[in-house]
Each structure stands twice: as structure tokens, then as C-alpha cells.
């Protein structure tokens, strides 16, 4: 009975696996990447912190997607992750939202978002209106992440509260 041909085993390093991802997540060619020194705070949950200056810039986060405002600038999320790396905020978790093409912060220092509360970012005390990787920050900004009550979901039924009925007099 003929034996099966021997298969060659080729070792693959972690670097070889990450190379395609790194190339896909790089900033645009010829773009000058900017960094910023900002202050970062975390409030609203059981853990509250305000840290010193954090130098942050665009980068690939959570092993997946490149987070950069306009492809080259620092963001509230890169500032949060860098603050965690530098000052040990106790861990930051986020999930990728394919619809918005951005991250959603799900947990900071064990304080988790859920259906009733979510993590919102503020830059200079103004709530961001774009996703945390699509919002630009600059040197001197104050970035605050706050765990807040989630806005109620729209019901979509089209019903509105009616005014009270008037009683007809006879």
C-alpha cells in the first residue's frame, strides 16, 4: 500500500500573521501623523480618575482597526487607551461597530456599559457627536469619558403623548 506523501510544515511567526493587518491599518501614504498632549478623566462609574498629560496619536487599537481622526489625528479613544497604558486605569474594552465603522467603549476599569448605561466621551466638556475614532482632538484638550444613562431607544410606533381630553359640558 503506497504511503501518503509527506507534508511540509512551515513555521509561521506571529509577525508574519500580523504583517497583512499592519499594512491594511497604516495611515494614508505621505500623510504626516500628528500627536497631542491632553488630559484624560474617567467618571460616572464606581471608578473615577483624572490623570496628568497623556501624549497620544493615531494607532491600531485592540488588535484590529486604525483609529485616527481624518486618517492622521489623535482621538478621544486613543487618548483613553494611552492613559490606560501610562497610568493604569484598570483596562479598557471596546467592540467594533461595523455600521458606524468605529469602536464603542464597553468597559473601563470593570465598569461595563449595558442596555441602561453607556460610555460617552466629552472633549472640553462638549459631548462628541461622531464616533470616538472619527473625532479629532488637539494639544491642551480635556478628554472625559463618563458612564451615563443610555438614551431610550426610539419606539418607531409614531405615537406621541396626547393632551388630556376636555370634558364636554351639557
Short mmCIF file of C-alpha atoms in Angstrom, two decimals:
data_model
loop_
_atom_site.label_atom_id
_atom_site.label_comp_id
_atom_site.label_asym_id
_atom_site.label_seq_id
_atom_site.Cartn_x
_atom_site.Cartn_y
_atom_site.Cartn_z
CA UNK A 1 0.00 0.00 0.00
CA UNK A 2 1.60 3.31 -1.01
CA UNK A 3 2.12 5.81 1.74
CA UNK A 4 0.76 9.34 1.59
CA UNK A 5 3.29 11.96 0.54
CA UNK A 6 4.87 13.75 3.47
CA UNK A 7 3.58 17.26 4.05
CA UNK A 8 5.99 20.06 4.71
CA UNK A 9 5.35 22.00 7.85
CA UNK A 10 6.28 25.64 7.52
CA UNK A 11 6.55 27.54 10.78
CA UNK A 12 4.68 30.85 10.81
CA UNK A 13 5.67 33.55 13.23
CA UNK A 14 3.26 35.97 14.88
CA UNK A 15 4.94 38.79 12.97
CA UNK A 16 4.13 37.11 9.66
CA UNK A 17 0.48 36.81 10.68
CA UNK A 18 0.27 40.46 11.74
CA UNK A 19 2.05 41.94 8.72
CA UNK A 20 -1.02 42.00 6.41
CA UNK A 21 -3.09 43.56 9.20
CA UNK A 22 -0.45 46.20 9.88
CA UNK A 23 -0.23 47.12 6.22
CA UNK A 24 -4.02 47.39 5.94
CA UNK A 25 -4.20 49.59 9.04
CA UNK A 26 -1.44 52.04 8.17
CA UNK A 27 -2.06 55.77 7.76
CA UNK A 28 -2.50 57.14 4.25
CA UNK A 29 0.72 57.29 2.22
CA UNK A 30 2.51 60.61 2.57
CA UNK A 31 0.34 61.72 5.48
CA UNK A 32 2.08 63.33 8.42
CA UNK A 33 0.67 61.77 11.57
CA UNK A 34 0.05 64.21 14.43
CA UNK A 35 0.17 63.71 18.19
CA UNK A 36 -1.23 65.74 21.08
CA UNK A 37 -0.73 66.09 24.83
CA UNK A 38 -4.16 66.03 26.51
CA UNK A 39 -5.66 65.46 29.95
CA UNK A 40 -7.91 62.43 30.43
CA UNK A 41 -10.59 61.77 33.06
CA UNK A 42 -12.96 58.87 33.75
CA UNK A 43 -16.19 59.48 35.71
CA UNK A 44 -19.66 58.09 36.26
CA UNK A 45 -18.87 54.57 37.38
CA UNK A 46 -17.51 53.25 40.64
CA UNK A 47 -14.01 54.16 39.39
CA UNK A 48 -13.13 57.84 38.93
CA UNK A 49 -9.75 59.12 37.76
CA UNK A 50 -8.17 62.25 36.39
CA UNK A 51 -4.66 61.76 35.07
CA UNK A 52 -1.79 64.01 34.04
CA UNK A 53 -0.80 64.76 30.49
CA UNK A 54 -1.12 61.94 28.02
CA UNK A 55 0.69 62.09 24.69
CA UNK A 56 -1.50 60.36 22.17
CA UNK A 57 -1.68 59.83 18.45
CA UNK A 58 -3.43 57.67 15.91
CA UNK A 59 -2.80 53.95 16.02
CA UNK A 60 -4.27 50.50 15.62
CA UNK A 61 -6.39 49.57 18.64
CA UNK A 62 -7.50 46.29 20.15
CA UNK A 63 -5.64 44.32 17.51
CA UNK A 64 -7.90 45.44 14.71
CA UNK A 65 -8.66 48.80 13.24
CA UNK A 66 -6.69 52.00 12.77
CA UNK A 67 -8.16 54.76 14.98
CA UNK A 68 -7.40 58.24 13.65
CA UNK A 69 -9.44 61.37 13.01
CA UNK A 70 -9.23 62.19 9.31
CA UNK A 71 -6.74 59.34 8.97
CA UNK A 72 -3.90 61.19 10.76
CA UNK A 73 -5.04 62.80 14.04
CA UNK A 74 -5.37 61.69 17.67
CA UNK A 75 -8.82 60.87 19.04
CA UNK A 76 -10.64 60.57 22.39
CA UNK A 77 -10.30 56.79 22.19
CA UNK A 78 -6.55 56.80 21.52
CA UNK A 79 -6.19 59.20 24.46
CA UNK A 80 -8.15 56.84 26.73
CA UNK A 81 -6.15 53.78 25.68
CA UNK A 82 -2.84 55.64 26.05
CA UNK A 83 -3.91 56.90 29.51
CA UNK A 84 -4.65 53.30 30.48
CA UNK A 85 -1.23 52.20 29.19
CA UNK A 86 0.61 55.00 31.03
CA UNK A 87 -1.37 55.40 34.26
CA UNK A 88 -3.07 52.02 34.61
CA UNK A 89 -6.77 52.88 34.55
CA UNK A 90 -7.62 49.23 35.05
CA UNK A 91 -8.32 48.20 31.49
CA UNK A 92 -10.32 49.48 28.54
CA UNK A 93 -12.54 47.29 26.39
CA UNK A 94 -14.33 48.22 23.19
CA UNK A 95 -16.16 46.48 20.41
CA UNK A 96 -16.15 47.29 16.71
CA UNK A 97 -19.43 48.55 15.26
CA UNK A 98 -19.47 47.67 11.57
CA UNK A 99 -22.39 50.01 10.91
CA UNK A 100 -20.64 53.17 12.14
CA UNK A 101 -17.15 51.87 11.28
CA UNK A 102 -15.99 52.87 14.75
CA UNK A 103 -15.42 51.48 18.21
CA UNK A 104 -17.93 51.53 21.05
CA UNK A 105 -16.35 51.58 24.52
CA UNK A 106 -17.91 48.77 26.54
CA UNK A 107 -15.87 48.82 29.76
CA UNK A 108 -13.39 50.94 31.69
CA UNK A 109 -11.85 49.59 34.92
CA UNK A 110 -14.57 46.94 35.21
CA UNK A 111 -17.43 49.47 34.88
CA UNK A 112 -19.38 47.99 31.99
CA UNK A 113 -21.89 49.58 29.66
CA UNK A 114 -25.16 47.75 29.18
CA UNK A 115 -28.69 48.38 27.90
CA UNK A 116 -29.27 51.08 30.56
CA UNK A 117 -25.93 52.90 30.56
CA UNK A 118 -23.17 53.65 28.09
CA UNK A 119 -19.75 55.27 27.91
CA UNK A 120 -19.82 58.75 26.35
CA UNK A 121 -16.82 60.92 25.51
CA UNK A 122 -16.54 64.67 26.05
CA UNK A 123 -13.87 66.96 24.66
CA UNK A 124 -13.54 70.25 26.55
CA UNK A 125 -16.90 69.48 28.22
CA UNK A 126 -18.76 69.06 24.92
CA UNK A 127 -20.21 65.63 24.16
CA UNK A 128 -18.76 64.24 20.94
CA UNK A 129 -21.24 63.80 18.10
CA UNK A 130 -19.16 61.47 15.92
CA UNK A 131 -17.62 58.17 16.91
CA UNK A 132 -14.54 58.20 19.17
CA UNK A 133 -12.19 57.37 16.27
CA UNK A 134 -13.74 59.99 13.99
CA UNK A 135 -13.42 62.88 16.47
CA UNK A 136 -10.23 64.95 16.35
CA UNK A 137 -8.51 66.25 19.48
CA UNK A 138 -5.60 68.67 19.79
CA UNK A 139 -2.95 69.55 22.33
CA UNK A 140 -4.33 71.02 25.55
CA UNK A 141 -7.77 69.43 25.19
CA UNK A 142 -9.51 67.80 28.15
CA UNK A 143 -10.98 64.40 27.31
CA UNK A 144 -13.52 62.92 29.73
CA UNK A 145 -15.19 59.52 29.48
CA UNK A 146 -18.40 59.26 31.52
CA UNK A 147 -20.67 56.29 32.20
CA UNK A 148 -24.18 57.68 31.73
CA UNK A 149 -27.77 56.54 31.38
CA UNK A 150 -28.38 55.38 27.83
CA UNK A 151 -30.91 57.33 25.81
CA UNK A 152 -34.14 55.37 25.44
CA UNK A 153 -34.47 53.64 22.10
CA UNK A 154 -36.96 55.13 19.68
CA UNK A 155 -40.07 53.01 19.59
CA UNK A 156 -40.83 53.71 15.95
CA UNK A 157 -44.57 53.40 16.58
CA UNK A 158 -45.26 57.00 15.71
CA UNK A 159 -47.39 57.56 18.80
CA UNK A 160 -46.99 60.72 20.77
CA UNK A 161 -48.36 61.62 24.14
CA UNK A 162 -51.83 63.07 23.74
CA UNK A 163 -53.06 66.08 25.64
CA UNK A 164 -55.77 65.32 28.22
CA UNK A 165 -59.31 65.24 26.87
CA UNK A 166 -61.59 68.07 27.73
CA UNK A 167 -64.87 67.16 29.21
CA UNK A 168 -67.83 68.40 27.26
CA UNK A 169 -70.29 70.40 29.19
CA UNK A 170 -74.00 69.97 28.62
#
